[in-house]
Short mmCIF file of C-alpha atoms in Angstrom, two decimals:
data_model
loop_
_atom_site.label_atom_id
_atom_site.label_comp_id
_atom_site.label_asym_id
_atom_site.label_seq_id
_atom_site.Cartn_x
_atom_site.Cartn_y
_atom_site.Cartn_z
CA MET Y 29 151.96 126.63 42.44
CA GLN Y 30 150.56 126.74 45.96
CA ARG Y 31 151.10 124.23 48.69
CA GLY Y 32 148.67 123.29 51.43
CA ARG Y 33 145.85 123.64 48.88
CA LEU Y 34 143.56 121.41 46.86
CA LEU Y 35 145.25 121.05 43.48
CA TYR Y 36 143.08 119.39 40.85
CA GLY Y 37 145.19 119.97 37.78
CA ASP Y 38 148.74 120.16 36.43
CA THR Y 39 151.52 120.67 38.92
CA ASP Y 40 155.16 121.66 38.79
CA GLN Y 41 157.04 118.36 38.64
CA ASP Y 42 160.20 119.94 40.02
CA THR Y 43 158.65 121.18 43.28
CA GLN Y 44 160.97 120.28 46.13
CA ASP Y 45 159.80 119.80 49.70
CA LYS Y 46 161.78 120.81 52.72
CA ARG Y 47 163.09 117.26 53.14
CA GLY Y 48 164.97 117.39 49.84
CA GLY Y 49 162.44 115.67 47.53
CA ARG Y 50 159.24 116.79 45.83
CA ALA Y 51 156.12 117.24 47.98
CA LEU Y 52 153.82 114.28 48.57
CA LYS Y 53 150.95 114.07 46.09
CA VAL Y 54 147.83 112.73 47.79
CA LEU Y 55 144.38 111.40 46.84
CA ILE Y 56 141.50 111.14 49.33
CA SER Y 57 138.68 108.63 48.97
CA ASP Y 58 135.54 108.67 51.16
CA ASP Y 59 131.85 108.49 50.27
CA GLU Y 60 131.06 111.40 52.62
CA TYR Y 61 131.80 114.88 51.22
CA TYR Y 62 132.51 116.58 54.55
CA ALA Y 63 134.67 113.68 55.68
CA ARG Y 64 136.85 114.20 52.59
CA LYS Y 65 137.21 117.93 53.27
CA ALA Y 66 138.00 117.32 56.92
CA MET Y 67 140.67 114.77 55.97
CA ALA Y 68 142.23 117.23 53.51
CA LYS Y 69 142.49 119.80 56.31
CA LYS Y 70 144.18 117.25 58.59
CA VAL Y 71 146.65 116.34 55.83
CA PHE Y 72 147.68 120.00 55.51
CA GLN Y 73 148.07 120.26 59.28
CA ALA Y 74 150.22 117.14 59.36
CA ASP Y 75 152.26 118.10 56.28
CA PRO Y 76 151.91 121.72 55.04
CA ASP Y 77 153.87 120.84 51.87
CA ALA Y 78 151.49 118.08 50.78
CA GLU Y 79 149.41 118.50 47.63
CA ILE Y 80 145.87 117.10 47.45
CA MET Y 81 145.44 116.16 43.79
CA GLY Y 82 141.78 115.10 44.13
CA ASP Y 83 139.08 113.60 46.36
CA PHE Y 84 136.65 110.87 45.32
CA GLU Y 85 133.57 108.98 46.51
CA ASN Y 86 134.82 105.45 45.82
CA GLY Y 87 137.68 103.27 44.66
CA VAL Y 88 136.50 103.11 41.05
CA GLN Y 89 136.86 106.89 40.68
CA VAL Y 90 140.34 106.68 42.22
CA LEU Y 91 141.42 104.04 39.69
CA GLU Y 92 140.05 106.14 36.81
CA TYR Y 93 142.13 109.09 38.02
CA LEU Y 94 145.25 106.94 38.34
CA GLU Y 95 144.76 105.62 34.81
CA ASP Y 96 144.62 109.20 33.47
CA HIS Y 97 147.57 110.38 35.60
CA PRO Y 98 150.13 107.53 35.64
CA GLY Y 99 153.07 107.91 38.00
CA GLU Y 100 151.72 111.06 39.66
CA ILE Y 101 150.33 109.96 43.04
CA ASP Y 102 152.38 109.01 46.10
CA VAL Y 103 149.70 108.38 48.75
CA ILE Y 104 146.02 107.41 48.87
CA LEU Y 105 144.03 108.00 52.06
CA THR Y 106 140.90 105.89 51.79
CA ASP Y 107 137.90 104.99 53.90
CA VAL Y 108 136.96 101.31 54.15
CA LYS Y 109 133.18 101.50 53.58
CA MET Y 110 132.42 102.96 50.12
CA PRO Y 111 130.02 102.02 47.28
CA GLU Y 112 131.18 100.20 44.09
CA MET Y 113 134.72 99.61 45.39
CA ASP Y 114 135.64 99.93 49.05
CA GLY Y 115 139.02 100.82 50.52
CA LEU Y 116 140.19 97.26 51.11
CA HIS Y 117 139.40 96.20 47.55
CA LEU Y 118 141.19 99.32 46.27
CA ALA Y 119 144.25 98.41 48.37
CA GLN Y 120 144.06 94.81 47.16
CA TYR Y 121 143.90 95.89 43.50
CA LEU Y 122 146.92 98.20 43.85
CA PHE Y 123 148.84 95.49 45.73
CA GLU Y 124 148.16 92.92 42.99
CA GLN Y 125 149.22 95.43 40.32
CA GLU Y 126 152.50 95.99 42.26
CA SER Y 127 151.77 99.71 42.38
CA PRO Y 128 154.34 101.84 44.26
CA ILE Y 129 151.53 104.03 45.67
CA GLU Y 130 151.32 103.97 49.47
CA VAL Y 131 147.83 103.34 50.89
CA ILE Y 132 146.63 104.54 54.30
CA ILE Y 133 143.34 102.99 55.39
CA VAL Y 134 141.10 105.27 57.46
CA SER Y 135 138.26 103.43 59.18
CA GLY Y 136 135.62 103.85 61.83
CA TYR Y 137 136.06 100.19 62.68
CA ASN Y 138 138.76 99.25 65.14
CA GLU Y 139 138.48 95.59 64.21
CA PHE Y 140 141.34 93.13 63.98
CA GLU Y 141 140.04 91.42 60.81
CA TYR Y 142 139.96 94.73 58.88
CA ALA Y 143 143.50 95.59 60.00
CA LYS Y 144 144.71 92.06 59.23
CA LYS Y 145 143.33 92.24 55.67
CA ALA Y 146 144.79 95.71 55.18
CA ILE Y 147 148.25 94.51 56.24
CA SER Y 148 148.01 91.54 53.86
CA PHE Y 149 147.41 94.04 51.02
CA GLY Y 150 150.57 95.97 51.90
CA VAL Y 151 148.93 99.14 53.24
CA SER Y 152 151.28 101.62 54.83
CA ASN Y 153 149.06 102.30 57.84
CA TYR Y 154 145.64 101.62 59.35
CA LEU Y 155 144.17 104.62 61.19
CA VAL Y 156 140.94 104.62 63.20
CA LYS Y 157 138.53 107.57 63.06
CA PRO Y 158 138.64 110.18 64.39
CA VAL Y 159 142.18 110.47 63.05
CA GLN Y 160 144.50 112.49 65.26
CA LYS Y 161 146.92 115.01 63.72
CA GLU Y 162 149.92 113.33 65.38
CA GLU Y 163 148.92 109.90 64.08
CA LEU Y 164 148.54 111.18 60.53
CA LYS Y 165 151.81 113.11 60.71
CA GLU Y 166 153.64 109.99 61.86
CA ALA Y 167 152.07 107.95 59.04
CA LEU Y 168 153.04 110.52 56.37
CA ASP Y 169 156.55 110.95 57.80
CA LYS Y 170 157.03 107.19 57.62
CA ILE Y 171 156.14 107.28 53.91
CA ILE Y 172 158.46 110.24 53.33
CA ARG Y 173 161.38 108.44 55.02
CA LYS Y 174 160.69 105.28 53.03
CA ARG Y 175 160.53 107.21 49.76
CA LYS Y 176 163.70 109.16 50.55
CA LYS Y 177 165.55 105.93 51.29
CA TYR Y 178 164.31 104.42 48.03
CA GLU Y 179 165.22 107.54 46.01
CA ASP Y 180 168.69 107.64 47.55
CA ARG Y 181 169.21 103.98 46.67
CA MET Y 182 167.98 104.51 43.11
CA LEU Y 183 170.20 107.60 42.77
CA SER Y 184 173.18 105.54 43.91
CA ILE Y 185 172.37 102.78 41.41
CA THR Y 186 171.83 105.32 38.62
CA ALA Y 187 175.03 107.15 39.49
CA LYS Y 188 177.02 103.90 39.45
CA LYS Y 189 175.57 102.98 36.08
CA THR Y 190 176.12 106.48 34.66
CA GLN Y 191 179.77 106.74 35.67
CA GLN Y 192 180.63 103.62 33.65
CA TYR Y 193 180.13 105.66 30.47
CA LEU Y 194 182.32 108.52 31.66
CA SER Y 195 185.99 108.88 32.52
CA ILE Y 196 187.68 110.36 35.56
CA GLU Y 197 188.85 113.25 33.37
CA GLU Y 198 185.29 114.02 32.21
CA ILE Y 199 183.94 113.79 35.75
CA ALA Y 200 186.63 116.14 37.09
CA ALA Y 201 185.96 118.69 34.32
CA HIS Y 202 182.13 118.70 34.67
CA GLU Y 203 180.80 120.71 37.63
CA GLU Y 204 177.62 118.68 38.18
CA TRP Y 205 179.27 115.26 37.82
CA ARG Y 206 182.15 116.38 40.02
CA SER Y 207 179.66 117.36 42.74
CA ILE Y 208 177.99 113.92 42.54
CA PHE Y 209 180.97 111.61 42.17
CA LEU Y 210 184.03 113.35 43.64
CA GLU Y 211 183.27 116.21 46.00
CA PRO Y 212 181.53 114.16 48.73
CA VAL Y 213 184.67 112.09 49.37
CA PHE Y 214 186.95 115.15 49.12
CA ARG Y 215 184.83 117.09 51.63
CA LYS Y 216 185.47 114.37 54.20
CA LYS Y 217 189.24 114.37 53.56
CA GLU Y 218 189.81 118.03 52.67
CA GLY Y 219 193.49 118.89 52.34
CA ASN Y 220 194.66 115.30 52.85
CA PRO Y 221 196.90 113.77 50.17
CA PHE Y 222 195.38 111.21 47.83
CA TYR Y 223 196.76 108.77 45.28
CA LEU Y 224 194.92 107.77 42.13
CA LEU Y 225 195.26 104.15 41.04
CA VAL Y 226 194.42 102.56 37.71
CA ILE Y 227 193.90 98.80 38.00
CA GLN Y 228 193.61 96.47 35.03
CA SER Y 229 193.48 92.74 34.46
CA ARG Y 230 194.35 90.87 31.28
CA LYS Y 231 191.11 88.96 31.85
CA LYS Y 232 188.53 91.12 30.13
CA GLU Y 233 185.41 90.35 32.16
CA LYS Y 234 183.91 93.08 34.33
CA TRP Y 235 185.07 92.92 37.91
CA THR Y 236 181.71 94.34 38.94
CA GLU Y 237 180.27 90.94 37.97
CA ASN Y 238 182.67 89.04 40.26
CA PRO Y 239 181.62 89.37 43.93
CA GLU Y 240 184.99 88.44 45.43
CA GLU Y 241 186.98 90.85 43.26
CA GLU Y 242 184.43 93.56 43.96
CA ARG Y 243 184.71 92.86 47.68
CA LEU Y 244 188.50 93.32 47.57
CA LEU Y 245 188.19 96.62 45.73
CA LEU Y 246 185.56 97.86 48.18
CA LYS Y 247 187.84 96.85 51.05
CA LEU Y 248 190.65 98.99 49.58
CA LYS Y 249 188.24 101.89 49.13
CA GLU Y 250 187.00 101.67 52.72
CA GLU Y 251 190.44 101.12 54.26
CA PHE Y 252 191.67 104.42 52.85
CA SER Y 253 188.36 106.36 52.96
CA GLY Y 254 188.38 106.71 49.20
CA GLU Y 255 186.25 106.06 46.14
CA TRP Y 256 186.11 103.34 43.49
CA PHE Y 257 185.01 103.74 39.86
CA TYR Y 258 184.65 101.28 37.02
CA PHE Y 259 184.86 102.79 33.51
CA GLU Y 260 183.48 100.62 30.74
CA ARG Y 261 185.24 102.17 27.75
CA PHE Y 262 188.75 101.19 28.85
CA GLN Y 263 187.69 98.36 31.17
CA GLU Y 264 189.56 100.01 34.00
CA ASN Y 265 189.08 100.31 37.72
CA VAL Y 266 190.06 103.66 39.19
CA LEU Y 267 190.60 104.11 42.91
CA LEU Y 268 191.08 107.34 44.85
CA LEU Y 269 192.81 106.49 48.12
CA PHE Y 270 193.65 108.88 50.97
CA GLY Y 271 196.59 107.87 53.12
CA GLU Y 272 200.31 107.29 53.40
CA ARG Y 273 202.08 105.96 50.32
CA ARG Y 274 203.80 103.18 52.25
CA GLU Y 275 200.53 101.92 53.76
CA ILE Y 276 198.75 102.05 50.40
CA LEU Y 277 201.55 100.07 48.73
CA LYS Y 278 201.43 97.50 51.52
CA SER Y 279 197.68 97.01 51.03
CA LEU Y 280 198.08 96.89 47.25
CA LYS Y 281 200.60 94.05 47.53
CA HIS Y 282 198.15 92.14 49.69
CA PHE Y 283 195.42 92.90 47.14
CA LEU Y 284 197.53 91.49 44.27
CA ASN Y 285 198.31 88.37 46.32
CA ARG Y 286 194.62 87.78 47.00
CA MET Y 287 193.78 88.34 43.33
CA GLY Y 288 196.46 85.81 42.40
CA ILE Y 289 194.88 83.21 44.68
CA LEU Y 290 191.57 83.87 42.90
CA GLY Y 291 193.20 83.19 39.53
CA PHE Y 292 193.88 86.81 38.54
CA SER Y 293 197.68 86.59 38.50
CA GLU Y 294 198.10 89.36 35.93
CA VAL Y 295 196.35 92.22 37.70
CA THR Y 296 198.42 95.38 37.33
CA VAL Y 297 198.33 98.73 39.13
CA GLY Y 298 199.45 102.18 38.01
CA MET Y 299 199.83 104.70 40.84
CA SER Y 300 200.02 108.49 40.63
CA LEU Y 301 202.02 110.90 42.74
CA ALA Y 302 200.35 112.39 45.83
CA HIS Y 303 197.82 115.19 45.22
CA THR Y 304 195.54 117.18 47.51
CA GLN Y 305 192.81 118.84 45.41
CA VAL Y 306 189.84 117.49 43.47
CA GLY Y 307 191.00 119.60 40.52
CA HIS Y 308 194.16 117.47 40.31
CA CYS Y 309 192.26 114.25 39.51
CA ALA Y 310 192.77 114.53 35.75
CA LYS Y 311 196.53 115.05 36.19
CA ALA Y 312 196.73 112.19 38.70
CA TYR Y 313 194.88 109.93 36.28
CA GLN Y 314 197.34 110.78 33.49
CA GLU Y 315 200.23 109.91 35.81
CA ALA Y 316 198.63 106.57 36.70
CA VAL Y 317 198.14 105.73 33.01
CA TYR Y 318 201.75 106.63 32.24
CA ALA Y 319 202.82 104.38 35.11
CA ILE Y 320 200.66 101.36 34.19
CA ASN Y 321 201.81 101.49 30.56
CA GLN Y 322 205.18 100.22 31.80
CA ARG Y 323 203.51 96.76 31.88
CA LEU Y 324 204.16 96.64 28.12
CA VAL Y 325 207.90 96.46 28.80
CA ASP Y 326 208.13 94.83 32.25
CA GLY Y 327 205.05 92.59 32.18
CA TRP Y 328 201.81 92.30 34.13
CA GLY Y 329 201.12 91.49 37.77
CA ARG Y 330 203.02 94.40 39.30
CA ILE Y 331 202.57 97.84 40.86
CA PHE Y 332 204.03 100.69 38.80
CA GLU Y 333 204.49 104.11 40.40
CA PHE Y 334 204.70 107.29 38.38
CA SER Y 335 208.00 109.10 38.62
CA THR Y 336 209.15 112.44 37.26
CA ASP Y 337 212.69 111.08 37.16
CA PHE Y 338 212.65 109.68 33.64
CA LYS Y 339 214.54 110.63 30.50
CA PRO Y 340 212.85 109.26 27.39
CA GLU Y 341 215.22 108.51 24.53
CA ASN Y 342 214.44 108.38 20.85
CA MET Y 343 215.81 105.02 19.71
CA LEU Y 344 215.32 105.96 16.05
CA SER Y 345 218.83 107.29 15.44
CA LYS Y 346 219.70 109.19 12.26
CA LYS Y 347 221.44 106.11 10.92
CA LYS Y 348 218.47 103.82 11.57
CA GLU Y 349 216.12 106.46 10.19
CA SER Y 350 218.04 106.48 6.90
CA LEU Y 351 218.13 102.67 6.75
CA LEU Y 352 214.38 102.39 7.45
CA GLU Y 353 213.41 105.06 4.93
CA GLU Y 354 215.64 103.49 2.29
CA ALA Y 355 214.15 100.02 2.89
CA ILE Y 356 210.61 101.41 2.59
CA ALA Y 357 211.41 103.41 -0.55
CA GLU Y 358 212.94 100.35 -2.22
CA LYS Y 359 210.04 98.15 -1.00
CA ARG Y 360 212.31 95.80 0.92
CA CYS Y 361 209.57 94.77 3.35
CA ALA Y 362 211.44 92.14 5.36
CA GLN Y 363 214.36 94.49 5.99
CA ALA Y 364 212.06 97.39 6.97
CA GLU Y 365 210.27 95.13 9.44
CA GLU Y 366 213.53 93.83 10.90
CA ILE Y 367 214.88 97.37 11.40
CA THR Y 368 211.62 98.45 13.05
CA ARG Y 369 211.54 95.40 15.31
CA ASP Y 370 215.12 95.99 16.48
CA ILE Y 371 214.36 99.65 17.19
CA LEU Y 372 211.30 98.82 19.31
CA LYS Y 373 213.04 96.05 21.24
CA SER Y 374 215.73 98.48 22.35
CA CYS Y 375 213.13 100.56 24.25
CA GLN Y 376 213.60 100.08 28.00
CA ASN Y 377 210.55 102.02 29.19
CA THR Y 378 207.22 103.15 27.76
CA TYR Y 379 208.21 106.81 27.62
CA THR Y 380 211.04 105.86 25.28
CA LEU Y 381 208.69 103.50 23.43
CA TYR Y 382 206.16 106.27 22.88
CA VAL Y 383 208.75 108.80 21.67
CA THR Y 384 210.31 106.21 19.37
CA ILE Y 385 206.99 105.10 17.82
CA SER Y 386 206.01 108.73 17.30
CA SER Y 387 209.33 109.31 15.50
CA ILE Y 388 208.79 106.25 13.28
CA PHE Y 389 205.30 107.51 12.42
CA ASN Y 390 206.67 110.97 11.65
CA LEU Y 391 209.12 109.35 9.26
CA LEU Y 392 206.29 107.39 7.60
CA TYR Y 393 204.16 110.51 7.34
CA HIS Y 394 207.03 112.40 5.73
CA PHE Y 395 207.48 109.58 3.23
CA PHE Y 396 203.71 109.42 2.63
CA CYS Y 397 203.49 113.16 1.85
CA ARG Y 398 206.61 113.13 -0.32
CA ASN Y 399 205.10 110.41 -2.46
CA GLY Y 400 201.88 112.29 -3.13
CA GLY Y 401 199.78 110.78 -0.36
CA GLY Y 402 199.10 113.94 1.62
CA GLU Y 403 199.73 117.64 1.87
CA ARG Y 404 202.56 119.18 3.82
CA ALA Y 405 203.67 122.77 3.94
CA GLU Y 406 206.70 123.34 1.73
CA GLY Y 407 209.92 123.55 3.71
CA SER Y 408 208.19 122.60 6.95
CA GLU Y 409 210.20 120.44 9.32
CA ASN Y 410 207.00 119.49 11.13
CA HIS Y 411 205.71 116.33 9.53
CA GLY Y 412 202.22 116.86 10.94
CA TYR Y 413 200.47 115.61 14.03
CA MET Y 414 200.04 111.90 14.62
CA LEU Y 415 196.83 110.20 15.74
CA PHE Y 416 198.83 108.13 18.19
CA SER Y 417 198.77 108.79 21.90
CA PHE Y 418 199.97 107.44 25.21
CA ARG Y 419 196.34 107.29 26.37
CA THR Y 420 194.37 105.74 23.53
CA ASP Y 421 197.04 103.71 21.76
CA LEU Y 422 199.70 102.37 24.11
CA TYR Y 423 197.15 102.01 26.91
CA ARG Y 424 194.85 99.69 24.96
CA TYR Y 425 197.57 97.13 24.20
CA SER Y 426 198.42 94.32 26.60
CA THR Y 427 201.95 93.41 25.49
CA LEU Y 428 204.91 94.87 23.66
CA SER Y 429 204.43 92.29 20.89
CA GLU Y 430 200.93 93.68 20.24
CA VAL Y 431 202.42 97.17 19.92
CA GLU Y 432 205.11 95.81 17.59
CA ASP Y 433 202.48 94.14 15.41
CA TYR Y 434 200.57 97.40 15.17
CA VAL Y 435 203.65 99.40 14.10
CA LEU Y 436 204.91 96.65 11.78
CA ASN Y 437 201.57 96.50 10.00
CA ILE Y 438 201.81 100.23 9.28
CA VAL Y 439 205.40 99.86 8.04
CA ARG Y 440 204.37 96.89 5.89
CA THR Y 441 201.62 98.85 4.12
CA MET Y 442 204.14 101.55 3.23
CA CYS Y 443 206.40 98.99 1.56
CA GLU Y 444 203.90 97.15 -0.59
CA GLU Y 445 202.46 98.16 -3.92
CA GLN Y 446 198.97 99.66 -3.75
CA GLU Y 447 197.31 96.69 -5.43
CA THR Y 448 198.96 94.13 -3.13
CA LYS Y 449 198.56 95.95 0.17
CA ARG Y 450 196.94 93.85 2.86
CA TYR Y 451 194.71 96.36 4.58
CA HIS Y 452 192.14 94.09 6.23
CA TYR Y 453 193.72 94.50 9.67
CA ILE Y 454 193.18 98.26 9.41
CA VAL Y 455 189.40 97.82 9.42
CA SER Y 456 189.66 95.95 12.72
CA GLU Y 457 191.92 98.73 14.00
CA LEU Y 458 189.36 101.32 12.89
CA LEU Y 459 186.51 99.53 14.67
CA ALA Y 460 188.56 99.36 17.88
CA TYR Y 461 189.53 103.02 17.48
CA VAL Y 462 185.88 104.06 17.14
CA ALA Y 463 184.91 102.03 20.23
CA GLN Y 464 187.37 103.99 22.37
CA ASN Y 465 187.26 107.39 20.67
CA TYR Y 466 183.64 107.81 19.48
CA GLN Y 467 183.26 110.81 21.80
CA SER Y 468 185.99 112.66 19.88
CA ASN Y 469 185.85 114.42 16.54
CA ILE Y 470 186.68 111.58 14.13
CA SER Y 471 186.91 111.67 10.34
CA ILE Y 472 188.04 109.04 7.87
CA GLY Y 473 190.25 111.63 6.17
CA GLU Y 474 192.21 112.39 9.33
CA LEU Y 475 192.54 108.75 10.27
CA ALA Y 476 193.76 107.84 6.79
CA GLU Y 477 196.36 110.59 6.63
CA HIS Y 478 197.52 110.87 10.23
CA LYS Y 479 197.18 107.32 11.55
CA TYR Y 480 197.46 104.88 8.65
CA PHE Y 481 199.34 107.00 6.06
CA MET Y 482 197.16 106.03 3.13
CA ASN Y 483 194.75 107.51 0.62
CA SER Y 484 191.47 108.46 2.32
CA SER Y 485 189.31 107.46 -0.67
CA TYR Y 486 190.89 104.02 -0.70
CA LEU Y 487 190.40 103.63 3.07
CA SER Y 488 186.73 104.63 2.68
CA ARG Y 489 186.18 102.02 -0.04
CA LEU Y 490 188.03 99.40 2.00
CA PHE Y 491 185.92 100.08 5.08
CA LYS Y 492 182.68 99.81 3.12
CA SER Y 493 183.75 96.59 1.39
CA GLU Y 494 184.61 95.00 4.76
CA THR Y 495 181.61 96.25 6.79
CA GLY Y 496 178.91 96.99 4.21
CA GLN Y 497 178.62 100.55 5.54
CA THR Y 498 180.31 103.85 4.95
CA PHE Y 499 182.51 104.98 7.81
CA SER Y 500 180.28 107.97 8.57
CA SER Y 501 177.17 105.75 8.75
CA TYR Y 502 178.90 103.25 11.01
CA LEU Y 503 180.17 106.02 13.30
CA MET Y 504 176.73 107.65 13.54
CA GLU Y 505 175.01 104.34 14.34
CA PHE Y 506 177.65 103.48 16.94
CA ARG Y 507 177.18 106.88 18.60
CA MET Y 508 173.39 106.54 18.55
CA ARG Y 509 173.58 103.14 20.25
CA LYS Y 510 175.74 104.68 22.95
CA ALA Y 511 173.27 107.57 23.23
CA LYS Y 512 170.43 105.11 23.89
CA GLU Y 513 172.42 103.58 26.72
CA LEU Y 514 173.24 107.01 28.16
CA LEU Y 515 169.58 108.08 28.04
CA GLU Y 516 168.85 105.38 30.62
CA SER Y 517 170.46 107.68 33.19
CA GLU Y 518 168.28 110.51 34.49
CA LEU Y 519 171.45 112.18 35.82
CA LEU Y 520 172.46 113.17 32.29
CA LYS Y 521 170.86 116.09 30.48
CA ILE Y 522 170.19 115.71 26.76
CA SER Y 523 173.13 118.06 26.09
CA ASP Y 524 175.35 115.79 28.23
CA VAL Y 525 174.22 112.72 26.28
CA ALA Y 526 174.96 114.54 23.02
CA ALA Y 527 178.48 115.50 24.13
CA LEU Y 528 179.24 112.02 25.49
CA SER Y 529 178.08 110.55 22.18
CA GLY Y 530 180.44 112.76 20.18
CA TYR Y 531 178.16 115.68 19.25
CA ASN Y 532 178.84 119.26 20.35
CA ASP Y 533 175.81 120.43 18.35
CA VAL Y 534 172.76 119.28 20.34
CA SER Y 535 170.25 120.03 17.57
CA ARG Y 536 172.28 117.94 15.13
CA PHE Y 537 172.39 115.11 17.66
CA ILE Y 538 168.60 115.25 18.12
CA GLN Y 539 168.13 115.24 14.34
CA TYR Y 540 170.30 112.12 13.89
CA PHE Y 541 168.66 110.35 16.84
CA LYS Y 542 165.18 110.99 15.47
CA LYS Y 543 166.26 109.85 12.01
CA MET Y 544 167.51 106.55 13.42
CA TYR Y 545 164.85 105.80 16.07
CA GLY Y 546 161.81 107.77 14.89
CA MET Y 547 161.61 109.89 18.03
CA THR Y 548 163.60 112.55 19.85
CA PRO Y 549 165.93 111.62 22.74
CA GLU Y 550 163.46 113.24 25.16
CA GLU Y 551 160.59 111.18 23.76
CA TYR Y 552 162.68 108.00 23.95
CA ARG Y 553 163.54 108.68 27.59
CA GLY Y 554 159.88 109.35 28.39
CA LYS Y 555 158.78 106.02 26.89
CA ARG Y 556 161.18 103.87 28.90
#
């Protein structure tokens, strides 16, 4: 492609001008041939990067071109006096259609009424012939500045919307997203220590929809020259704050007090250790999650700091393990539940809670395999991995009693006879699990064996009877709905959308998307 030329055909949409955006695409309209050519020359003198996409004798021809090339043109330079449709009527039509195209009127008449009408139709500028190079340059530069400001604002809005579907871990691991969301703030504070905060409220509404709460978060962000993110999947606010620990804690206490006055008395904060590099964000986030999970034991409405000085204990002693296994084997449900409840209530911190629950689940898995429910290597002391984690399980519960109910339900299913097992709660658990883990590799077989300790065929039938769909169909449709939302963001490539929807194979993702919506992801994005 050449710049500073007349270009009446296809152009490279990715051409970037020296100001950081693509070059201005211009149409010229004048009923005099030589006047059009002279204006084109002046445009190139004023802006060597500009592209003249066509020149026309009247406004009707301009509108025909615009109809055939929607969204292509940035600027129209038009004379006032033309046959069929003059410049003012062209400007009026575009104004009434709410077109984003900028119009510059070029006229031989230095009359107030013409200029007044032009202004009422939203024209960018009114230039009197003969047009001077400096005048035209100033008019085009004004349009470029306006467009750049608009594009920056739209990029900011798009970026804010996009990041809701991500996580701080994904942003930190992805070079392009890291450059958009994290590196700008780290460049300003290079080498300075930062703390990562996770903030949650037991009220489930989005804080981004509450102006006062949003104002308080923005104030924290600005006070410590940091950044604020809201992540939809876990309904969490994440703050990166640069500063002294003592000052940050002081401001956080004031923040919690203000939130309490606003009726948010159960806002809770998890705070990481100090870090200095953008590459440490994922680790800092993990620390903040570990810290905030302590709310399960100590309650909401507090600030929890991560500490390396902890010694998790396994409260499932050998004696209690034998008693629990015996109660399950003999189907003494009430006793098994009582033993489990006592074990969990003895946990003083969430590290101990996590280790203890994992041990209970290992016991259940061992029992499940021994009774023909799953496969385990002969003689192996490892009872298999558990689909239970600090991040996606403990973190999604609000209270210790909710965690107890979850574990007790699993214990209960192990005690009861197959035909009397009350599995309906598991379908709700599965739906919640999918909502938070759809980006991961999920299968009904793994969930049955490593999370619920039950026959996978039975779990499949149960899921279908409760939802009317197979698990695989439900998962695919859920992922496709998320993909549609993600496609709204131009910041994400199709491969990014596929990965964020749970598909490492892009071609497979495209195939499923087309099957569900009748078009490819690219086609869907183009039709928005």
